Amino acid sequence: MMNIQATLLAAALFCAAGVQAQNEYAEIARLNSLNERVYGIRSMADGEHYTVREGNDIRRYAYATAGEGVSLLPTPAPNLVITDYGFSPDERMILIASGRHPIYRHSYTTQYQLVADGRVQPVLTEAEAPRDASFSPDGSRIVYSDRNDLYVYDIQSRKTRRLTDDGAWNSVINGTTDWVYEEEFGTTRAYAFSPDGTQLAFLRFDESEVPLMEMMRFDGKLYNTAYSFKYPKAGEKNSVVELWVADLASGAKRRIDTGGETDQYIPRIGYTPDGRLWYYRLNRRQNTFEVVLCEPHGAQRVIYEERSQQYVERVDDATITFVDKDRFLVRQESHTGYMHLYLYSIRRGFLAQVTKGPWEVTAVVGTDGKRVWYLSTETSPLRRNLYSVRLDGKEKRRLTTGEGYYTVAPSRGMKYCITTFSNATTPNRVEICDGEGTPVRTLADSRALREELAATRRPVKEFFTFTTERGDTLNAYIVKPRDFDPSKRYPVLLTQYSGPGSQQVADRWSLDWEDALVDKGYIVVSADGRGTGFRGERFKKQTYGRLGALEVEDQLSLARHMAAQPWIDPARIGIYGWSYGGFMATSCALKGLGLFRMAIAVAPVTSWRYYDTIYTEIYNNLPQYNAAGYDENSPIHFARMLDDGKTRLLLIHGTADDNVHFQNTIEMARALNRAGKQYDMMIYPDQNHSMMPDDTHNVRQKMIDYTLEHL
């Protein structure tokens, strides 16, 4: 037995080591906090001013001239927690969402405050759980959702009318989306105003036949409780979605015919500038996409259609951009195999191909009716630059000059834009430019961070390509320790995501937990394998119908490529991934046959049968028609292949993950147990898929510690 003095000394050393270890990710987080951004940018109607959220204030600035800005809240400002805000059409009022009570990843309920006539006052106070509120186009009303029903609030009379009355939890949803639409189509608001503000189109979700998922909640209580919600897993029933239109004055409602097929998706709805209702229609396989226009007399017609043998890339707000009452832009890849812009007419059909070349348009920034501004990969799949071009495809101009990665927030009418630029060696620089890309002034340049990075000679990404044994050339990056010596041998961690259409290898500045390992003498490498994005349709869609086959081959090839380098220790190769990347890390650990000394899988999918309909079926077809694509590459079915004498496997999961359910890790553990395999596990009680905000630091420090111990 150890004596008391020795015990106290050992405890002190243990505590000191723990404090030091905890500082490793804290240092990464500190550096990230110095990477400057501008939050909550909103262009004002004149195109000459913009607003931003600064703490619990909303301030207005001019694009063209520097200044301190003007607070748009009364002084002294009330004690608000500004989550979001929106202006009335005349910009005389502001609707503020104050506080956030999460439902799922994007959705939340909140309390609303109305800023008008120099005062801030609570509104929608009769609502129990209001959400997704917005002004009508004439500014006289606020429409919002409460407990799966839609309501309209008259600002002048302060009276509320209930538009729907059949909303019920786990049964019917009006005007907001169900779980799978929210997660995969990236929207929570499922209503749209007509331009004159008299009509409200909305979606009604009948999810009564969708299977029920029960997620256990513990929350430090004596008795745990089950949180039940509707979650359609691959091949199971989806919500039946209907399109309705309500008259905001009378409350009268009518249903819009969306065709005889009910097992389909309606991802977006809206109105043309001249007031005609339109909606997206997508079949269950997601390989036929239509834009349907509703004429005033009741007739409907398809104004755009796209088909693909595998799938039509997931549609969003920027898939269709209406230019005026007749013309609209389409962003699609089926015609040439690269994502490009096309101009169509409602009356005449196809008009012009606006962009072309062996590169991709990644975002539509805006249009003034004569030109369109867009981001593309024309200089490199790893980079993004801003261009503009006439709608007939002529007079293309590159507007940004930096070699790296731009994101853009445009002004109304494209008079100005706020660009955020970075590359592998340069943290964020935020600038205001005019519509021709000429810099006007700098808003932020991360100077303190740049100076610190230069002073410490922090290692940066170096980009390279390598060719697999099958002849495929993949983009990759490597980060080496600052004192790298090619005569030595280093451990290497492969970090990846690998999901369809994704990208990890990009020329932009970033730091994460892996960079703490570089400080400890490790090398970090990442490669985008087959199936990832921004290299054309053919490269991306190779993985269709067999998720986890080609992607795993490519990561194993990367591991072998690194093992062959004279400065890599081939006995110390690890791999990490989160979500789809967790699926990959688990698969590589099992199929690697001892190639990896360590693997970390966070929130991994372990069978695509457990994941949702929209994401899984677009890339893997329905399990009823492609059972092999679901089972042959499921890690659960080859748990016996784990060489636990050579490979340490760590599974990490939050028990309240409503996205990739804890079920995935439980069933993986069951399979490993049956196969008699040893592995490690870290569980985060009541944490969601991102483990934010409660365990953001803890999970990353855990991965640092685990890697230092086992790799």
Coordinates of C-alpha atoms in Angstrom, one line a residue, residues 195-480:
P195 CA -46.6 39.0 -53.3
D196 CA -49.7 41.0 -52.4
G197 CA -49.9 39.5 -49.0
T198 CA -53.5 38.2 -49.4
Q199 CA -52.7 34.5 -49.7
L200 CA -50.6 32.1 -47.7
A201 CA -49.5 28.8 -49.2
F202 CA -48.5 26.1 -46.8
L203 CA -47.6 22.4 -46.5
R204 CA -49.6 20.0 -44.4
F205 CA -47.7 16.9 -43.2
D206 CA -49.7 13.9 -42.2
E207 CA -47.1 11.8 -40.3
S208 CA -49.5 9.6 -38.5
E209 CA -48.3 6.5 -40.4
V210 CA -44.6 7.3 -40.0
P211 CA -43.0 4.8 -37.6
L212 CA -42.3 6.2 -34.1
M213 CA -38.8 6.6 -32.7
E214 CA -38.3 6.6 -29.0
M215 CA -35.2 8.3 -27.7
M216 CA -34.4 7.8 -24.0
R217 CA -33.8 11.0 -22.0
F218 CA -32.2 10.9 -18.5
D219 CA -31.6 14.5 -17.7
G220 CA -30.4 13.8 -14.1
K221 CA -33.8 12.6 -13.0
L222 CA -34.8 9.7 -10.8
Y223 CA -36.8 8.1 -13.6
N224 CA -35.8 8.3 -17.2
T225 CA -38.4 9.2 -19.9
A226 CA -38.8 8.4 -23.6
Y227 CA -38.9 11.2 -26.1
S228 CA -41.0 10.0 -29.0
F229 CA -40.9 11.5 -32.5
K230 CA -41.7 10.4 -36.0
Y231 CA -38.6 9.3 -37.9
P232 CA -38.9 7.6 -41.3
K233 CA -36.0 5.2 -41.8
A234 CA -34.9 4.0 -45.2
G235 CA -37.7 2.1 -47.0
E236 CA -40.3 3.0 -44.3
K237 CA -43.4 5.3 -44.7
N238 CA -42.9 9.0 -45.1
S239 CA -45.4 11.8 -44.2
V240 CA -48.1 12.3 -46.8
V241 CA -47.6 16.0 -47.8
E242 CA -50.4 18.2 -49.1
L243 CA -50.3 21.8 -50.5
W244 CA -52.9 24.2 -49.2
V245 CA -53.6 27.9 -49.7
A246 CA -55.3 30.1 -47.1
D247 CA -56.9 33.5 -47.6
L248 CA -55.4 35.7 -44.9
A249 CA -58.5 38.0 -44.6
S250 CA -61.2 35.4 -44.4
G251 CA -59.3 32.3 -43.3
A252 CA -60.8 30.2 -46.1
K253 CA -58.6 27.4 -47.2
R254 CA -58.4 25.2 -50.4
R255 CA -56.2 22.3 -51.2
I256 CA -54.0 22.4 -54.3
D257 CA -53.8 19.2 -56.4
T258 CA -50.2 18.0 -56.5
G259 CA -50.8 14.8 -58.5
G260 CA -52.1 11.3 -57.8
E261 CA -48.8 10.1 -56.2
T262 CA -48.7 10.7 -52.5
D263 CA -45.4 9.0 -51.8
Q264 CA -43.4 11.9 -53.1
Y265 CA -41.6 15.1 -51.8
I266 CA -42.6 18.7 -52.1
P267 CA -39.3 20.3 -50.9
R268 CA -40.1 24.0 -51.7
I269 CA -43.1 26.2 -52.4
G270 CA -43.4 29.9 -53.4
Y271 CA -44.8 32.5 -55.7
T272 CA -43.5 34.0 -58.9
P273 CA -43.0 37.8 -58.9
D274 CA -46.4 38.3 -60.6
G275 CA -48.2 36.1 -58.0
R276 CA -48.5 32.6 -59.4
L277 CA -48.0 29.7 -57.0
W278 CA -45.3 27.2 -57.8
Y279 CA -44.0 24.1 -56.1
Y280 CA -41.1 21.5 -56.4
R281 CA -42.2 17.9 -56.9
L282 CA -39.7 15.1 -56.4
N283 CA -40.4 11.4 -56.7
R284 CA -39.5 9.0 -53.8
R285 CA -36.4 7.7 -55.7
Q286 CA -35.4 11.3 -56.1
N287 CA -34.3 10.9 -59.8
T288 CA -37.2 12.9 -61.3
F289 CA -37.5 16.6 -60.3
E290 CA -40.2 19.0 -61.5
V291 CA -41.1 22.6 -61.0
V292 CA -44.9 23.0 -61.3
L293 CA -46.6 26.3 -61.9
C294 CA -50.2 26.9 -60.9
E295 CA -52.1 29.3 -63.1
P296 CA -54.8 31.7 -61.7
H297 CA -57.6 29.7 -63.4
G298 CA -56.6 26.5 -61.8
A299 CA -54.5 24.8 -64.5
Q300 CA -51.1 23.5 -63.7
R301 CA -48.0 22.9 -65.9
V302 CA -44.5 21.7 -65.5
I303 CA -42.1 24.5 -66.4
Y304 CA -38.9 22.6 -65.6
E305 CA -38.1 18.9 -65.5
E306 CA -34.9 17.0 -64.7
R307 CA -34.3 13.3 -64.7
S308 CA -31.2 11.2 -63.8
Q309 CA -30.5 7.5 -63.9
Q310 CA -29.1 7.7 -60.4
Y311 CA -30.5 10.8 -58.7
V312 CA -31.1 14.5 -59.1
E313 CA -28.7 16.4 -56.7
R314 CA -30.7 17.5 -53.6
V315 CA -32.7 20.6 -54.4
D316 CA -32.7 23.8 -52.3
D317 CA -33.7 27.5 -52.5
A318 CA -31.0 28.2 -55.1
T319 CA -32.0 25.4 -57.5
I320 CA -34.5 27.8 -59.1
T321 CA -34.1 31.6 -59.0
F322 CA -36.9 33.7 -60.6
V323 CA -35.5 36.6 -62.4
D324 CA -38.8 38.2 -63.3
K325 CA -42.4 37.2 -64.0
D326 CA -41.3 35.0 -67.0
R327 CA -37.6 34.1 -66.7
F328 CA -35.9 31.9 -64.1
L329 CA -32.4 30.4 -63.6
V330 CA -31.8 26.7 -62.9
R331 CA -28.7 25.3 -61.3
Q332 CA -28.3 21.7 -62.4
E333 CA -25.7 19.1 -63.5
S334 CA -27.6 16.6 -65.7
H335 CA -26.9 18.4 -69.1
T336 CA -23.1 18.5 -69.0
G337 CA -22.1 16.5 -66.0
Y338 CA -21.0 19.6 -64.1
M339 CA -23.2 21.9 -62.0
H340 CA -24.1 25.0 -64.2
L341 CA -26.6 27.7 -64.7
Y342 CA -29.3 27.7 -67.4
L343 CA -31.9 30.4 -68.2
Y344 CA -35.5 29.3 -68.8
S345 CA -38.7 31.1 -69.8
I346 CA -42.1 30.1 -68.3
R347 CA -43.7 30.7 -71.8
R348 CA -40.9 29.5 -74.1
G349 CA -38.8 27.0 -72.1
F350 CA -35.1 26.8 -72.5
L351 CA -33.4 30.1 -73.4
A352 CA -29.6 29.8 -72.8
Q353 CA -26.8 28.0 -71.0
V354 CA -25.4 30.7 -68.8
T355 CA -22.2 29.0 -67.6
K356 CA -20.2 26.2 -69.1
G357 CA -16.9 24.4 -68.6
P358 CA -15.3 21.5 -66.6
W359 CA -16.0 23.2 -63.3
E360 CA -19.0 23.8 -61.0
V361 CA -21.2 26.6 -59.9
T362 CA -21.5 26.2 -56.2
A363 CA -23.8 29.0 -55.3
V364 CA -26.1 31.6 -56.9
V365 CA -25.3 34.9 -55.1
G366 CA -27.9 37.1 -56.8
T367 CA -29.2 38.7 -60.0
D368 CA -30.2 42.2 -61.1
G369 CA -32.2 40.9 -64.1
K370 CA -29.4 41.5 -66.5
R371 CA -26.5 39.6 -64.9
V372 CA -26.1 36.8 -62.4
W373 CA -23.4 36.7 -59.7
Y374 CA -22.2 33.2 -58.6
L375 CA -19.5 31.3 -56.8
S376 CA -17.6 28.6 -58.7
T377 CA -14.7 26.2 -58.7
E378 CA -13.3 27.5 -62.0
T379 CA -9.8 28.1 -60.7
S380 CA -9.7 24.8 -58.7
P381 CA -12.1 22.3 -57.1
L382 CA -10.5 23.4 -53.8
R383 CA -11.3 27.1 -54.2
R384 CA -14.3 29.4 -54.6
N385 CA -14.3 32.7 -56.5
L386 CA -17.0 35.2 -57.3
Y387 CA -18.0 35.8 -60.9
S388 CA -20.7 37.6 -62.8
V389 CA -22.0 37.0 -66.3
R390 CA -24.8 38.3 -68.5
L391 CA -27.9 36.1 -68.5
D392 CA -27.2 35.1 -72.1
G393 CA -23.8 33.7 -71.0
K394 CA -21.7 36.6 -72.4
E395 CA -19.2 39.0 -70.7
K396 CA -18.2 36.7 -67.8
R397 CA -16.0 38.5 -65.2
R398 CA -14.0 37.2 -62.3
L399 CA -14.7 39.6 -59.5
T400 CA -12.5 38.3 -56.6
T401 CA -8.7 38.0 -56.9
G402 CA -7.7 35.9 -53.9
E403 CA -6.5 32.4 -54.4
G404 CA -8.6 30.6 -51.8
Y405 CA -12.1 30.3 -50.6
Y406 CA -14.8 33.0 -50.7
T407 CA -18.3 33.2 -49.2
V408 CA -20.5 36.2 -50.1
A409 CA -23.4 38.1 -48.6
P410 CA -24.9 40.3 -51.3
S411 CA -26.8 43.6 -51.0
R412 CA -30.2 44.2 -52.5
G413 CA -29.8 44.7 -56.2
M414 CA -26.2 43.5 -56.2
K415 CA -24.8 47.1 -55.6
Y416 CA -22.4 45.7 -53.0
C417 CA -21.3 42.4 -51.4
I418 CA -19.6 41.5 -48.3
T419 CA -17.0 38.8 -48.9
T420 CA -15.3 36.6 -46.4
F421 CA -12.0 35.1 -47.7
S422 CA -9.4 32.7 -46.3
N423 CA -7.0 30.1 -47.6
A424 CA -4.8 27.5 -46.0
T425 CA -2.3 30.1 -44.7
T426 CA -4.6 33.1 -44.2
P427 CA -7.4 33.4 -41.7
N428 CA -10.6 35.3 -42.5
R429 CA -10.6 38.7 -44.2
V430 CA -14.0 40.3 -44.4
E431 CA -14.4 43.1 -47.0
I432 CA -17.1 45.2 -48.7
C433 CA -16.8 45.2 -52.5
D434 CA -18.9 46.9 -55.1
G435 CA -20.9 45.0 -57.7
E436 CA -17.7 44.8 -59.9
G437 CA -15.7 43.3 -57.1
T438 CA -13.7 46.4 -56.4
P439 CA -12.8 46.6 -52.6
V440 CA -14.5 49.4 -50.8
R441 CA -13.3 48.8 -47.2
T442 CA -12.2 46.1 -44.8
L443 CA -14.5 45.1 -41.9
A444 CA -12.2 42.5 -40.3
D445 CA -8.8 41.0 -41.1
S446 CA -8.0 38.7 -38.1
R447 CA -4.8 40.7 -37.6
A448 CA -4.2 39.4 -34.1
L449 CA -4.5 35.8 -35.2
R450 CA -2.4 36.4 -38.3
E451 CA 0.4 37.9 -36.2
E452 CA 0.3 35.0 -33.7
L453 CA 0.3 32.4 -36.4
A454 CA 3.3 34.0 -38.0
A455 CA 5.2 34.4 -34.7
T456 CA 4.6 30.7 -33.7
R457 CA 5.2 29.4 -37.3
R458 CA 2.0 27.3 -36.9
P459 CA 2.0 24.4 -39.4
V460 CA -0.4 24.8 -42.4
K461 CA -2.1 22.5 -44.9
E462 CA 0.0 21.4 -47.9
F463 CA -2.1 20.1 -50.8
F464 CA -1.2 17.2 -52.9
T465 CA -2.8 14.5 -55.1
F466 CA -2.1 10.8 -55.1
T467 CA -3.2 7.9 -57.4
T468 CA -4.7 4.8 -55.9
E469 CA -3.9 1.3 -57.1
R470 CA -7.0 1.4 -59.2
G471 CA -5.8 4.6 -61.1
D472 CA -8.0 7.1 -59.4
T473 CA -6.4 10.5 -58.6
L474 CA -7.6 12.0 -55.3
N475 CA -7.2 15.4 -53.8
A476 CA -5.6 15.5 -50.3
Y477 CA -3.8 17.7 -47.8
I478 CA -1.2 17.0 -45.2
V479 CA -0.2 18.9 -42.0
K480 CA 3.3 18.2 -40.7

